[in-house]
Amino acid sequence: MPWFAWLLAAAALGAAEFFTLTLVFGLLAGAALVAAVVAGVGVGLLGQLVALGLAAAAGLALVRPVALRHMAQSPLIHEGSDALIGKRAEVVQEVTATHGLIKLSGEEWTARALDESHVIPVGALVDVMEIEGATAVVYPRELLP
């Protein structure tokens, strides 16, 4: 098989990877590139198919699991409102299950209590448990009276 046919196959597989994002077609495209190099050197069809098979097997068995593991990890740096989760804040206006106001990282945020039965008084310290839109969901750092 001529080397340019392998390049066409690699391009088609690369395009399929672009639309599916499964990492399978991309690794097969890489294997087709290996087969194109082998064909360009002058090795026969059987050698090209062996090179294709070995490169595809190596990619799917070795590279894909590592890539999937790295893609599944959460980012180490949190940005935007995600960076506020876990921070300490001070209650500026009493926080209940439906409304309240806290001072968080120098800014005032609307807040609500994580536990619907809590009423958190002014001046209490709270931890930000999650951010829902522009509202911080908080939990008191100390036991409430």
PDB file of N, CA and C in Angstrom, residues 1 11 14 16-17 22 42 44 49 51 55 62 71 75 78 84 86 88 90 103-104 108 112 114 119 124 132 138 142:
ATOM      1  N   MET A   1       0.860  -1.178   0.000  1.00  0.00           N
ATOM      2  CA  MET A   1       0.000   0.000   0.000  1.00  0.00           C
ATOM      3  C   MET A   1       0.905   1.239   0.000  1.00  0.00           C
ATOM      4  N   ALA A  11      -5.415  10.944   8.379  1.00  0.00           N
ATOM      5  CA  ALA A  11      -6.198  12.175   8.388  1.00  0.00           C
ATOM      6  C   ALA A  11      -7.671  11.882   8.683  1.00  0.00           C
ATOM      7  N   GLY A  14      -7.957  10.962  12.287  1.00  0.00           N
ATOM      8  CA  GLY A  14      -7.795  12.174  13.095  1.00  0.00           C
ATOM      9  C   GLY A  14      -9.059  13.012  13.103  1.00  0.00           C
ATOM     10  N   ALA A  16     -12.095  11.832  12.701  1.00  0.00           N
ATOM     11  CA  ALA A  16     -13.062  11.092  13.526  1.00  0.00           C
ATOM     12  C   ALA A  16     -12.791  11.326  15.011  1.00  0.00           C
ATOM     13  N   GLU A  17     -11.523  11.394  15.393  1.00  0.00           N
ATOM     14  CA  GLU A  17     -11.170  11.664  16.790  1.00  0.00           C
ATOM     15  C   GLU A  17     -11.622  13.060  17.200  1.00  0.00           C
ATOM     16  N   THR A  22     -12.697  10.243  21.855  1.00  0.00           N
ATOM     17  CA  THR A  22     -12.604   8.988  22.602  1.00  0.00           C
ATOM     18  C   THR A  22     -11.168   8.541  22.824  1.00  0.00           C
ATOM     19  N   GLY A  42       9.921   1.536   2.327  1.00  0.00           N
ATOM     20  CA  GLY A  42       9.929   0.520   1.275  1.00  0.00           C
ATOM     21  C   GLY A  42       9.559  -0.869   1.756  1.00  0.00           C
ATOM     22  N   GLY A  44       7.127  -3.969   2.615  1.00  0.00           N
ATOM     23  CA  GLY A  44       5.936  -4.473   1.938  1.00  0.00           C
ATOM     24  C   GLY A  44       4.673  -4.333   2.772  1.00  0.00           C
ATOM     25  N   LEU A  49       1.248  -3.657   7.732  1.00  0.00           N
ATOM     26  CA  LEU A  49       0.137  -4.092   8.590  1.00  0.00           C
ATOM     27  C   LEU A  49       0.624  -4.486   9.973  1.00  0.00           C
ATOM     28  N   ALA A  51       3.314  -3.218  11.471  1.00  0.00           N
ATOM     29  CA  ALA A  51       3.638  -1.946  12.124  1.00  0.00           C
ATOM     30  C   ALA A  51       2.365  -1.243  12.603  1.00  0.00           C
ATOM     31  N   ALA A  55       1.692  -0.634  16.575  1.00  0.00           N
ATOM     32  CA  ALA A  55       1.534   0.747  17.044  1.00  0.00           C
ATOM     33  C   ALA A  55       0.148   0.965  17.645  1.00  0.00           C
ATOM     34  N   LEU A  62      -1.164   1.106  26.250  1.00  0.00           N
ATOM     35  CA  LEU A  62      -0.260   1.857  27.128  1.00  0.00           C
ATOM     36  C   LEU A  62      -0.635   3.332  27.268  1.00  0.00           C
ATOM     37  N   MET A  71      -7.147  12.735  32.423  1.00  0.00           N
ATOM     38  CA  MET A  71      -8.322  13.534  32.090  1.00  0.00           C
ATOM     39  C   MET A  71      -9.372  13.480  33.194  1.00  0.00           C
ATOM     40  N   PRO A  75      -8.769  19.592  38.317  1.00  0.00           N
ATOM     41  CA  PRO A  75      -7.639  20.513  38.251  1.00  0.00           C
ATOM     42  C   PRO A  75      -7.124  20.860  39.641  1.00  0.00           C
ATOM     43  N   HIS A  78      -8.143  25.863  41.538  1.00  0.00           N
ATOM     44  CA  HIS A  78      -9.555  26.201  41.385  1.00  0.00           C
ATOM     45  C   HIS A  78      -9.654  27.671  41.013  1.00  0.00           C
ATOM     46  N   LEU A  84     -13.565  29.705  46.220  1.00  0.00           N
ATOM     47  CA  LEU A  84     -14.100  30.177  47.499  1.00  0.00           C
ATOM     48  C   LEU A  84     -14.598  29.037  48.381  1.00  0.00           C
ATOM     49  N   GLY A  86     -14.667  26.208  50.865  1.00  0.00           N
ATOM     50  CA  GLY A  86     -13.749  25.855  51.945  1.00  0.00           C
ATOM     51  C   GLY A  86     -13.202  27.066  52.681  1.00  0.00           C
ATOM     52  N   ARG A  88     -13.222  30.607  54.936  1.00  0.00           N
ATOM     53  CA  ARG A  88     -13.919  31.087  56.137  1.00  0.00           C
ATOM     54  C   ARG A  88     -14.531  32.453  55.823  1.00  0.00           C
ATOM     55  N   GLU A  90     -17.380  35.707  57.537  1.00  0.00           N
ATOM     56  CA  GLU A  90     -18.043  36.244  58.726  1.00  0.00           C
ATOM     57  C   GLU A  90     -19.449  36.682  58.346  1.00  0.00           C
ATOM     58  N   LYS A 103     -19.392  38.229  54.769  1.00  0.00           N
ATOM     59  CA  LYS A 103     -18.194  38.892  54.236  1.00  0.00           C
ATOM     60  C   LYS A 103     -17.212  37.784  53.899  1.00  0.00           C
ATOM     61  N   LEU A 104     -16.940  37.625  52.601  1.00  0.00           N
ATOM     62  CA  LEU A 104     -16.119  36.528  52.104  1.00  0.00           C
ATOM     63  C   LEU A 104     -15.026  37.083  51.209  1.00  0.00           C
ATOM     64  N   GLU A 108     -18.959  41.230  50.041  1.00  0.00           N
ATOM     65  CA  GLU A 108     -20.208  40.764  50.636  1.00  0.00           C
ATOM     66  C   GLU A 108     -20.916  39.840  49.665  1.00  0.00           C
ATOM     67  N   ARG A 112     -26.914  31.425  52.376  1.00  0.00           N
ATOM     68  CA  ARG A 112     -27.974  30.658  53.032  1.00  0.00           C
ATOM     69  C   ARG A 112     -27.309  29.524  53.788  1.00  0.00           C
ATOM     70  N   LEU A 114     -26.564  25.806  55.122  1.00  0.00           N
ATOM     71  CA  LEU A 114     -26.609  24.456  54.570  1.00  0.00           C
ATOM     72  C   LEU A 114     -27.693  23.638  55.273  1.00  0.00           C
ATOM     73  N   VAL A 119     -30.009  28.986  62.234  1.00  0.00           N
ATOM     74  CA  VAL A 119     -30.077  30.435  62.094  1.00  0.00           C
ATOM     75  C   VAL A 119     -28.749  30.932  62.647  1.00  0.00           C
ATOM     76  N   ALA A 124     -20.856  35.597  63.577  1.00  0.00           N
ATOM     77  CA  ALA A 124     -20.412  34.195  63.631  1.00  0.00           C
ATOM     78  C   ALA A 124     -19.514  33.896  62.435  1.00  0.00           C
ATOM     79  N   GLU A 132     -23.752  28.453  44.896  1.00  0.00           N
ATOM     80  CA  GLU A 132     -24.873  28.245  43.973  1.00  0.00           C
ATOM     81  C   GLU A 132     -25.190  29.580  43.317  1.00  0.00           C
ATOM     82  N   VAL A 138     -23.441  28.057  53.446  1.00  0.00           N
ATOM     83  CA  VAL A 138     -22.483  28.082  54.548  1.00  0.00           C
ATOM     84  C   VAL A 138     -22.907  27.187  55.703  1.00  0.00           C
ATOM     85  N   GLU A 142     -18.602  26.948  64.612  1.00  0.00           N
ATOM     86  CA  GLU A 142     -18.783  26.556  66.012  1.00  0.00           C
ATOM     87  C   GLU A 142     -20.247  26.204  66.251  1.00  0.00           C
TER      88      GLU A 142
END
